[in-house]
């Protein structure tokens, strides 16, 4: 079973906001004391926070779905709903947060660093908050909105100053165990180290951290061995230490060829842009300061091999150290050389403050409406799609089982200017309007003629405009009624024309239809006039 996980896909969602309450204050001798419905509580947020006691992402590997608590609904007597509790997820120091497409969202370095992974939904307003001078007793409330839901990728990149790299069984684990209090697994077979190990080293006044990553072999960039999966843990290091095995028993290997293979694999590794220096630039691994350690010189063949390859390595410009993790020979000099590099890197970081992009303030344009309308076509019929933060949020807050709530939404959309813009784009009554994306709410557009706040003579929770809309015929019914009226008019004209030709007065036609008798010449019986 896995005990170390450094990359997970986490599904996070904020809590849903509570619904607003519809309530009317009722007291003795005061049956209608006004609206007193409270607001719903906000949903809880999901926050990632660096915790010094957390060293792996294993918990999120087993339970990748995390949801914050929902907000409570509003209650009568102006009582608001309870806010959802914030869900804090502890992550190791050095965790990088990315989107599914690889975009870096946050680089969490330092104890207490936080990132808002998913915001909770806002609670709906109660009818007390919706009341005004014109709408004194609203019979509706706004609904709570669902919180953000997203998939994020967490990648752990260890916080270390020095990285030990080399072939499997080169002695990296033995070296970190000899120089620090770390106790990694050590055995006499390759790929003993399956997870990165960290150790703290004290050299004089400088304290720094060294990291031991699983060994690299030729073809690691193509996935051989453990591949490049763990090289992300050395991306933050200031320097690399090549640990070369001088006591290898393999005839086809020697320290020089091992160094060339490791350098080639490091060159093929692309450093993630999530880590950059103080100047905003990312330094490739093979261009960082390097030390070469010739390990296992306590063996007779190992010392001979170290003396043989040392001149060649120094001629290439490397600082070479002959050490033995077993006898601790040369470890003190190596630790001070590491401390020197770390001290120089820290001084450079202090001297060169990080580049901070100047904030750009973009005021809202005078003619900016806050929404967009796009004309589309579906089933050979026009479709108008409305998108924008406000209209989409308002639709989610509307209770479509309440006519007054629908009328309130229509008034808000009209005040925002959506109906005016639909007119300009050629929309006609009965056309399909969608507010939102692919999962948006679909309407048959019926332009608002009058403002709804003045139409409160109807009972609370109803809107006479919505009632009228429910009785309006469809487009096909309107077409049929128009044809019937046209045919009725044509028949009436034909009848009048026939009576005119027959000598019947036009004026008497209406009288005869009313049931009053007429004479042969069109005069009423008994009419003295």
Coordinates of C-alpha atoms in Angstrom, one line a residue:
X1 CA 0.0 0.0 0.0
X2 CA 1.3 3.5 -0.9
X3 CA 2.6 5.5 2.0
X4 CA 4.0 8.5 0.1
X5 CA 1.9 10.4 -2.5
X6 CA 3.2 13.6 -4.1
X7 CA 0.6 14.1 -6.8
X8 CA -3.2 13.9 -6.5
X9 CA -6.3 15.2 -8.3
X10 CA -8.6 16.8 -5.8
X11 CA -12.3 17.4 -6.3
X12 CA -13.4 20.3 -4.1
X13 CA -16.7 22.1 -3.8
X14 CA -17.9 24.9 -1.5
X15 CA -21.0 24.7 0.5
X16 CA -24.4 25.8 -0.9
X17 CA -25.9 29.0 0.5
X18 CA -29.1 28.6 2.5
X19 CA -32.4 29.8 1.1
X20 CA -34.1 33.0 2.3
X21 CA -37.2 32.7 4.4
X22 CA -40.7 34.0 3.6
X23 CA -42.4 34.9 6.8
X24 CA -44.9 37.6 8.1
X25 CA -44.8 38.9 11.6
X26 CA -48.0 37.9 13.4
X27 CA -49.0 39.2 16.9
X28 CA -52.1 39.5 18.9
X29 CA -54.2 42.4 17.6
X30 CA -51.7 42.8 14.8
X31 CA -52.3 40.1 12.3
X32 CA -50.1 41.5 9.5
X33 CA -47.0 43.0 11.1
X34 CA -44.9 43.1 8.0
X35 CA -42.3 40.7 6.6
X36 CA -39.8 39.2 9.0
X37 CA -38.1 36.4 7.0
X38 CA -34.3 36.2 7.6
X39 CA -31.5 35.6 5.1
X40 CA -29.9 32.3 4.4
X41 CA -26.4 31.6 5.6
X42 CA -23.4 31.5 3.3
X43 CA -21.9 28.2 2.3
X44 CA -18.5 27.2 3.7
X45 CA -15.2 27.7 1.8
X46 CA -12.6 25.1 1.0
X47 CA -9.1 26.4 1.9
X48 CA -5.7 24.7 1.4
X49 CA -3.3 25.6 4.2
X50 CA 0.4 24.6 4.7
X51 CA 0.9 22.6 7.8
X52 CA 4.3 21.6 9.2
X53 CA 3.0 18.3 10.5
X54 CA 1.8 17.2 7.0
X55 CA 4.4 15.6 4.8
X56 CA 2.4 13.7 2.1
X57 CA -0.8 13.9 0.1
X58 CA -1.8 10.4 1.0
X59 CA -5.1 11.4 2.7
X60 CA -6.3 13.0 -0.5
X61 CA -5.3 10.0 -2.6
X62 CA -7.7 7.9 -0.6
X63 CA -10.4 10.5 -0.2
X64 CA -10.2 12.9 -3.2
X65 CA -13.7 14.4 -2.9
X66 CA -14.0 17.2 -0.3
X67 CA -17.1 19.3 0.3
X68 CA -17.6 22.2 2.7
X69 CA -20.8 22.4 4.8
X70 CA -23.9 24.2 3.5
X71 CA -25.4 27.4 4.9
X72 CA -28.5 27.2 7.0
X73 CA -31.9 28.5 5.8
X74 CA -33.3 31.8 7.1
X75 CA -36.0 31.8 9.7
X76 CA -38.9 34.0 10.8
X77 CA -38.5 36.8 13.3
X78 CA -35.5 38.2 11.3
X79 CA -33.3 35.2 12.2
X80 CA -30.6 34.5 9.7
X81 CA -29.3 31.1 8.8
X82 CA -26.0 29.7 10.1
X83 CA -23.0 30.1 7.9
X84 CA -21.3 26.9 6.7
X85 CA -18.1 26.0 8.3
X86 CA -14.8 26.6 6.4
X87 CA -13.1 23.3 5.4
X88 CA -9.4 23.7 5.9
X89 CA -7.3 21.0 4.1
X90 CA -3.7 20.7 5.4
X91 CA -1.0 20.3 2.7
X92 CA 2.8 19.9 3.0
X93 CA 5.1 22.8 2.6
X94 CA 6.0 23.3 -1.1
X95 CA 2.7 22.1 -2.5
X96 CA 1.9 23.5 -6.0
X97 CA -1.8 23.9 -6.9
X98 CA -2.6 23.5 -10.6
X99 CA -5.7 23.3 -12.8
X100 CA -6.5 20.2 -14.9
X101 CA -4.8 21.8 -17.9
X102 CA -1.5 22.5 -16.0
X103 CA -2.0 26.2 -15.2
X104 CA -0.3 27.1 -11.9
X105 CA -2.8 28.5 -9.5
X106 CA -0.7 28.8 -6.4
X107 CA 2.7 27.9 -5.0
X108 CA 2.2 27.3 -1.2
X109 CA 5.6 27.8 0.5
X110 CA 5.9 28.6 4.2
X111 CA 3.9 27.5 7.2
X112 CA 0.4 29.0 7.2
X113 CA 0.3 29.8 3.4
X114 CA -3.2 29.5 2.2
X115 CA -5.2 29.3 -1.1
X116 CA -8.9 29.5 -1.6
X117 CA -9.7 26.4 -3.6
X118 CA -13.5 26.7 -3.7
X119 CA -15.6 29.6 -2.5
X120 CA -18.9 28.9 -0.8
X121 CA -22.2 30.0 -2.3
X122 CA -23.9 33.1 -1.0
X123 CA -27.2 32.8 1.0
X124 CA -30.5 34.0 -0.4
X125 CA -32.2 37.1 0.9
X126 CA -35.4 36.8 3.0
X127 CA -38.5 38.7 2.2
X128 CA -37.6 41.2 5.0
X129 CA -34.5 42.2 3.1
X130 CA -36.5 42.5 -0.2
X131 CA -39.2 44.8 1.1
X132 CA -39.3 48.4 0.0
X133 CA -41.7 51.3 0.0
X134 CA -43.4 49.9 -3.2
X135 CA -43.1 46.3 -2.3
X136 CA -44.0 46.3 1.4
X137 CA -44.8 42.6 1.9
X138 CA -43.0 40.4 -0.6
X139 CA -44.4 36.9 -0.9
X140 CA -41.1 35.4 -2.0
X141 CA -37.4 35.1 -1.0
X142 CA -34.2 34.4 -2.9
X143 CA -32.7 31.0 -3.1
X144 CA -29.1 30.2 -2.0
X145 CA -26.5 29.6 -4.7
X146 CA -24.3 26.5 -5.0
X147 CA -20.6 26.9 -4.1
X148 CA -17.8 26.7 -6.6
X149 CA -17.0 23.2 -7.7
X150 CA -13.7 22.4 -9.5
X151 CA -11.0 19.8 -10.0
X152 CA -7.4 20.8 -9.0
X153 CA -4.1 19.0 -9.1
X154 CA -1.8 19.1 -6.1
X155 CA 1.9 18.4 -6.6
X156 CA 4.4 18.2 -3.8
X157 CA 7.8 19.8 -4.4
X158 CA 10.1 19.3 -1.4
X159 CA 11.7 22.4 0.2
X160 CA 15.4 21.5 0.1
X161 CA 18.6 23.5 -0.5
X162 CA 20.7 20.7 -1.9
X163 CA 19.7 17.7 -4.0
X164 CA 21.6 14.4 -4.2
X165 CA 21.3 12.8 -7.6
X166 CA 22.9 9.7 -9.1
X167 CA 22.5 6.1 -10.1
X168 CA 20.6 3.6 -7.9
X169 CA 22.8 2.1 -5.2
X170 CA 25.3 5.0 -5.5
X171 CA 25.1 5.6 -1.7
X172 CA 22.8 8.6 -1.6
X173 CA 20.7 7.2 1.2
X174 CA 23.8 6.2 3.2
X175 CA 25.2 9.7 2.6
X176 CA 22.1 11.6 3.9
X177 CA 21.9 9.2 6.9
X178 CA 25.6 9.9 7.7
X179 CA 25.2 13.7 7.4
X180 CA 21.9 14.2 9.1
X181 CA 19.4 12.6 11.5
X182 CA 17.4 11.2 8.7
X183 CA 17.0 7.4 8.6
X184 CA 16.0 6.4 5.1
X185 CA 15.8 2.7 4.1
X186 CA 19.3 1.4 3.1
X187 CA 19.8 -2.0 1.4
X188 CA 22.3 -3.7 -1.0
X189 CA 19.9 -3.8 -4.0
X190 CA 19.0 -1.1 -6.6
X191 CA 16.0 1.2 -6.3
X192 CA 15.9 0.9 -2.5
X193 CA 14.7 4.5 -2.3
X194 CA 11.2 4.8 -3.6
X195 CA 10.3 8.1 -2.1
X196 CA 12.3 11.4 -1.6
X197 CA 14.0 11.7 1.8
X198 CA 14.9 14.9 3.5
X199 CA 17.6 15.6 6.1
X200 CA 18.8 18.7 8.0
X201 CA 22.5 19.4 8.1
X202 CA 24.3 21.9 10.4
X203 CA 27.7 23.2 9.0
X204 CA 29.0 26.0 11.2
X205 CA 26.4 28.7 11.4
X206 CA 24.5 27.5 8.3
X207 CA 21.6 25.1 8.6
X208 CA 20.3 23.7 5.4
X209 CA 18.2 20.8 4.0
X210 CA 19.4 18.1 1.6
X211 CA 17.1 15.9 -0.4
X212 CA 17.7 12.3 -1.6
X213 CA 15.5 11.3 -4.6
X214 CA 15.2 7.9 -6.2
X215 CA 18.0 6.9 -8.5
X216 CA 18.1 7.8 -12.2
X217 CA 19.1 5.5 -15.0
X218 CA 19.6 5.9 -18.7
X219 CA 16.3 6.5 -20.4
X220 CA 14.6 7.9 -17.3
X221 CA 13.1 10.7 -19.5
X222 CA 11.4 7.9 -21.4
X223 CA 10.0 6.3 -18.2
X224 CA 12.6 3.7 -17.5
X225 CA 13.2 2.9 -13.9
X226 CA 11.2 5.4 -11.9
X227 CA 11.5 7.9 -14.6
X228 CA 11.5 11.7 -13.9
X229 CA 8.6 11.4 -11.5
X230 CA 10.5 12.5 -8.5
X231 CA 12.7 15.2 -10.1
X232 CA 10.1 17.8 -9.2
X233 CA 11.4 17.5 -5.6
X234 CA 14.7 19.0 -6.6
X235 CA 13.4 21.9 -8.6
X236 CA 13.6 24.3 -5.6
X237 CA 17.2 23.3 -4.8
X238 CA 20.0 25.8 -5.1
X239 CA 22.6 23.2 -6.1
X240 CA 23.0 19.6 -7.2
X241 CA 25.4 17.0 -5.8
X242 CA 26.3 14.2 -8.1
X243 CA 26.9 11.1 -6.0
X244 CA 29.1 8.7 -8.1
X245 CA 29.7 5.1 -7.1
X246 CA 33.4 4.3 -7.2
X247 CA 33.0 0.8 -5.8
X248 CA 30.6 -0.5 -8.5
X249 CA 31.1 -4.1 -9.5
X250 CA 29.5 -3.7 -12.9
X251 CA 32.0 -3.9 -15.7
X252 CA 30.1 -1.6 -18.1
X253 CA 29.9 1.3 -15.6
X254 CA 32.4 3.9 -14.3
X255 CA 32.0 7.3 -12.5
X256 CA 32.6 9.3 -15.7
X257 CA 30.0 7.4 -17.8
X258 CA 27.5 7.6 -14.9
X259 CA 28.0 11.4 -14.7
X260 CA 27.5 11.8 -18.4
X261 CA 24.2 9.7 -18.3
X262 CA 22.8 11.7 -15.3
X263 CA 23.7 15.0 -16.9
X264 CA 22.0 14.0 -20.1
X265 CA 18.8 13.0 -18.2
X266 CA 18.8 16.2 -16.2
X267 CA 19.1 18.2 -19.5
X268 CA 16.0 16.5 -20.8
X269 CA 13.9 17.4 -17.7
X270 CA 11.9 20.6 -18.2
X271 CA 11.7 22.6 -14.9
X272 CA 8.1 23.6 -14.1
X273 CA 7.4 27.3 -14.3
X274 CA 5.7 27.1 -10.9
X275 CA 9.1 27.7 -9.3
X276 CA 11.2 30.7 -10.4
X277 CA 14.1 32.6 -8.8
X278 CA 13.9 36.1 -7.4
X279 CA 14.4 37.5 -10.9
X280 CA 11.4 35.6 -12.2
X281 CA 13.5 33.3 -14.3
X282 CA 13.6 29.5 -14.1
X283 CA 17.1 28.0 -14.1
X284 CA 17.4 24.5 -15.6
X285 CA 18.7 21.7 -13.4
X286 CA 21.8 21.1 -15.4
X287 CA 22.8 24.8 -15.2
X288 CA 22.7 25.1 -11.4
X289 CA 25.9 24.9 -9.1
X290 CA 27.2 21.4 -8.9
X291 CA 29.4 19.3 -6.6
X292 CA 30.7 15.9 -7.4
X293 CA 31.0 13.3 -4.7
X294 CA 33.1 10.2 -5.2
X295 CA 31.6 7.8 -2.8
X296 CA 32.7 4.5 -1.2
X297 CA 36.4 5.4 -1.1
X298 CA 36.6 3.1 2.0
X299 CA 36.8 0.2 -0.4
X300 CA 40.3 -0.5 -1.9
X301 CA 39.0 -0.5 -5.5
X302 CA 36.9 2.6 -4.7
X303 CA 39.8 4.7 -3.6
X304 CA 41.8 3.7 -6.7
X305 CA 38.9 4.5 -8.9
X306 CA 38.5 7.9 -7.2
X307 CA 42.1 8.8 -7.7
X308 CA 41.9 7.8 -11.3
X309 CA 38.9 9.9 -12.3
X310 CA 39.5 12.9 -10.0
X311 CA 41.9 14.8 -12.3
X312 CA 39.5 14.4 -15.3
X313 CA 36.6 15.8 -13.3
X314 CA 38.6 18.7 -11.9
X315 CA 39.7 19.5 -15.5
X316 CA 36.0 19.9 -16.4
X317 CA 35.5 22.5 -13.7
X318 CA 33.9 20.3 -11.0
X319 CA 34.6 20.6 -7.3
X320 CA 35.3 17.0 -6.3
X321 CA 35.1 15.4 -2.8
X322 CA 36.2 11.9 -1.9
X323 CA 33.9 10.6 0.8
X324 CA 32.8 7.5 2.6
X325 CA 29.3 7.3 4.1
X326 CA 30.5 4.3 6.1
X327 CA 33.6 5.8 7.7
X328 CA 32.4 9.4 7.5
X329 CA 35.6 10.3 5.6
X330 CA 35.4 13.7 3.8
X331 CA 31.9 14.5 5.0
X332 CA 32.9 17.5 7.0
X333 CA 34.5 19.2 4.0
X334 CA 31.5 18.3 1.9
X335 CA 29.0 19.8 4.4
X336 CA 30.9 23.1 4.5
X337 CA 31.1 23.2 0.7
X338 CA 27.3 22.7 0.6
X339 CA 26.8 25.4 3.2
X340 CA 28.9 27.8 1.2
X341 CA 26.6 27.4 -1.8
X342 CA 23.5 27.7 0.2
X343 CA 24.7 30.8 2.0
X344 CA 25.5 32.5 -1.3
X345 CA 22.1 31.6 -2.7
X346 CA 20.3 33.0 0.3
X347 CA 22.3 36.2 0.1
X348 CA 21.5 36.6 -3.6
X349 CA 17.8 36.1 -2.8
X350 CA 17.9 38.9 -0.1
X351 CA 19.9 41.2 -2.4
X352 CA 17.6 40.8 -5.3
X353 CA 14.0 41.4 -4.2
X354 CA 11.4 39.5 -6.2
X355 CA 9.9 41.2 -9.2
X356 CA 6.3 42.1 -8.4
X357 CA 4.1 43.1 -11.4
X358 CA 2.6 46.6 -11.0
X359 CA -1.1 46.4 -10.4
X360 CA -3.1 47.5 -13.3
X361 CA -6.4 49.2 -12.4
X362 CA -9.0 49.0 -15.1
X363 CA -12.1 51.0 -14.2
X364 CA -15.4 49.9 -15.6
X365 CA -16.2 51.4 -18.9
X366 CA -19.1 53.9 -19.1
X367 CA -20.9 51.9 -21.7
X368 CA -20.2 48.5 -20.1
X369 CA -23.5 46.7 -19.5
X370 CA -22.2 43.7 -17.4
X371 CA -23.7 41.2 -19.8
X372 CA -23.5 39.9 -23.4
X373 CA -26.1 38.7 -25.8
X374 CA -25.2 36.3 -28.6
X375 CA -27.7 35.4 -31.4
X376 CA -27.7 31.7 -32.2
X377 CA -29.9 29.4 -34.1
X378 CA -31.5 26.1 -33.0
X379 CA -33.9 24.0 -35.1
X380 CA -34.0 26.8 -37.6
X381 CA -35.4 29.1 -34.9
X382 CA -33.6 32.1 -33.5
X383 CA -32.1 31.8 -30.0
X384 CA -30.6 34.6 -27.9
X385 CA -28.1 33.6 -25.3
X386 CA -27.5 36.0 -22.4
X387 CA -24.3 35.6 -20.3
X388 CA -23.1 37.7 -17.5
X389 CA -22.3 37.5 -13.8
X390 CA -25.4 39.3 -12.6
X391 CA -28.1 37.8 -14.8
X392 CA -26.8 34.2 -14.3
X393 CA -26.6 34.7 -10.5
X394 CA -30.1 36.2 -10.4
X395 CA -31.6 33.2 -12.3
X396 CA -30.0 30.8 -9.8
X397 CA -31.6 32.8 -6.9
X398 CA -35.1 32.7 -8.4
X399 CA -37.8 30.3 -7.2
X400 CA -39.7 29.5 -10.4
X401 CA -42.6 28.0 -8.5
X402 CA -43.4 31.5 -7.2
X403 CA -45.0 33.9 -9.7
X404 CA -44.0 37.0 -7.7
X405 CA -40.4 35.8 -7.7
X406 CA -40.5 35.4 -11.5
X407 CA -41.9 38.9 -11.9
X408 CA -39.1 40.3 -9.6
X409 CA -36.6 38.6 -11.9
X410 CA -38.2 40.1 -15.0
X411 CA -38.0 43.6 -13.4
X412 CA -34.3 43.1 -12.5
X413 CA -33.4 41.9 -16.0
X414 CA -35.4 44.8 -17.6
X415 CA -33.7 47.4 -15.3
X416 CA -30.3 45.9 -16.3
X417 CA -31.1 46.7 -19.9
X418 CA -31.4 43.1 -21.3
X419 CA -34.9 43.7 -22.8
X420 CA -33.7 46.9 -24.5
X421 CA -30.8 45.0 -26.0
X422 CA -33.0 42.2 -27.2
X423 CA -35.2 44.7 -29.0
X424 CA -32.1 46.1 -30.7
X425 CA -31.0 42.7 -31.8
X426 CA -34.3 42.0 -33.4
X427 CA -35.8 39.6 -30.9
X428 CA -39.6 39.2 -31.1
X429 CA -42.1 38.1 -28.5
X430 CA -42.1 34.3 -28.3
X431 CA -38.4 33.9 -29.3
X432 CA -36.2 31.6 -27.2
X433 CA -33.9 33.3 -24.7
X434 CA -31.3 31.3 -22.7
X435 CA -29.6 32.9 -19.7
X436 CA -26.3 31.1 -19.0
X437 CA -24.2 28.5 -20.7
X438 CA -25.1 25.1 -22.0
X439 CA -27.0 24.3 -18.8
X440 CA -28.7 27.7 -18.7
X441 CA -32.4 28.5 -18.1
X442 CA -34.6 28.7 -21.2
X443 CA -37.4 31.2 -21.6
X444 CA -40.0 32.1 -24.2
X445 CA -39.4 35.9 -24.3
X446 CA -42.3 38.0 -23.3
X447 CA -41.4 41.7 -23.0
X448 CA -42.3 43.3 -19.7
X449 CA -44.8 46.1 -20.3
X450 CA -45.2 47.5 -16.8
X451 CA -43.0 47.5 -13.7
X452 CA -44.0 44.8 -11.2
X453 CA -43.7 46.8 -8.0
X454 CA -46.9 48.7 -8.7
X455 CA -48.9 45.6 -9.4
X456 CA -49.2 44.4 -5.8
X457 CA -53.0 44.4 -5.7
X458 CA -52.9 40.7 -6.2
X459 CA -52.2 38.3 -3.3
X460 CA -48.7 37.8 -2.1
X461 CA -46.7 35.3 -4.1
X462 CA -48.6 36.0 -7.4
X463 CA -48.1 38.4 -10.3
X464 CA -50.9 39.2 -12.7
X465 CA -48.4 39.5 -15.6
X466 CA -47.2 35.9 -15.0
X467 CA -50.9 34.8 -14.9
X468 CA -51.5 36.4 -18.3
X469 CA -48.4 34.7 -19.7
X470 CA -49.8 31.4 -18.6
X471 CA -52.9 32.0 -20.7
X472 CA -51.2 33.3 -23.8
X473 CA -51.4 31.1 -26.8
X474 CA -48.4 29.6 -28.5
X475 CA -47.1 30.8 -31.9
X476 CA -48.9 28.0 -33.7
X477 CA -52.2 28.8 -31.9
X478 CA -51.7 32.5 -32.8
X479 CA -51.2 31.5 -36.4
X480 CA -54.4 29.4 -36.5
X481 CA -56.4 32.2 -34.8
X482 CA -55.2 34.7 -37.4
X483 CA -56.3 32.4 -40.2
X484 CA -59.7 31.9 -38.6
X485 CA -60.2 35.7 -38.2
X486 CA -59.1 36.3 -41.8
X487 CA -61.6 33.7 -43.1
X488 CA -64.4 35.1 -40.9
X489 CA -63.8 38.6 -42.2
X490 CA -63.9 37.3 -45.8
X491 CA -67.2 35.5 -45.2
X492 CA -68.7 38.6 -43.6
X493 CA -67.7 40.8 -46.5
X494 CA -69.1 38.3 -48.9
X495 CA -72.4 38.2 -47.0
X496 CA -72.7 42.0 -47.0
X497 CA -71.9 42.2 -50.7
X498 CA -74.7 39.6 -51.4
X499 CA -77.2 41.6 -49.3
X500 CA -76.2 44.9 -51.0
X501 CA -76.8 43.4 -54.4
X502 CA -80.1 42.0 -53.2
X503 CA -81.3 45.6 -52.4
X504 CA -81.1 45.2 -48.6
X505 CA -79.9 48.3 -46.9
X506 CA -76.6 48.0 -45.2
X507 CA -77.9 49.8 -42.1
X508 CA -80.6 47.2 -41.7
X509 CA -78.2 44.3 -41.6
X510 CA -76.9 45.1 -38.1
X511 CA -80.5 45.7 -36.9
X512 CA -81.7 42.4 -38.3
X513 CA -78.8 40.6 -36.7
X514 CA -79.8 42.2 -33.5
X515 CA -83.3 40.5 -33.8
X516 CA -85.3 43.6 -34.8
X517 CA -87.8 43.0 -37.7
X518 CA -87.5 45.0 -40.9
X519 CA -89.9 45.8 -43.7
X520 CA -89.4 45.0 -47.3
X521 CA -87.8 48.4 -47.8
X522 CA -85.7 48.0 -44.7
X523 CA -87.9 50.0 -42.2
X524 CA -88.8 48.5 -38.8
X525 CA -92.4 47.5 -38.0
X526 CA -94.1 49.9 -35.7
X527 CA -91.5 52.6 -36.2
X528 CA -93.3 55.9 -36.4
X529 CA -90.2 57.6 -37.6

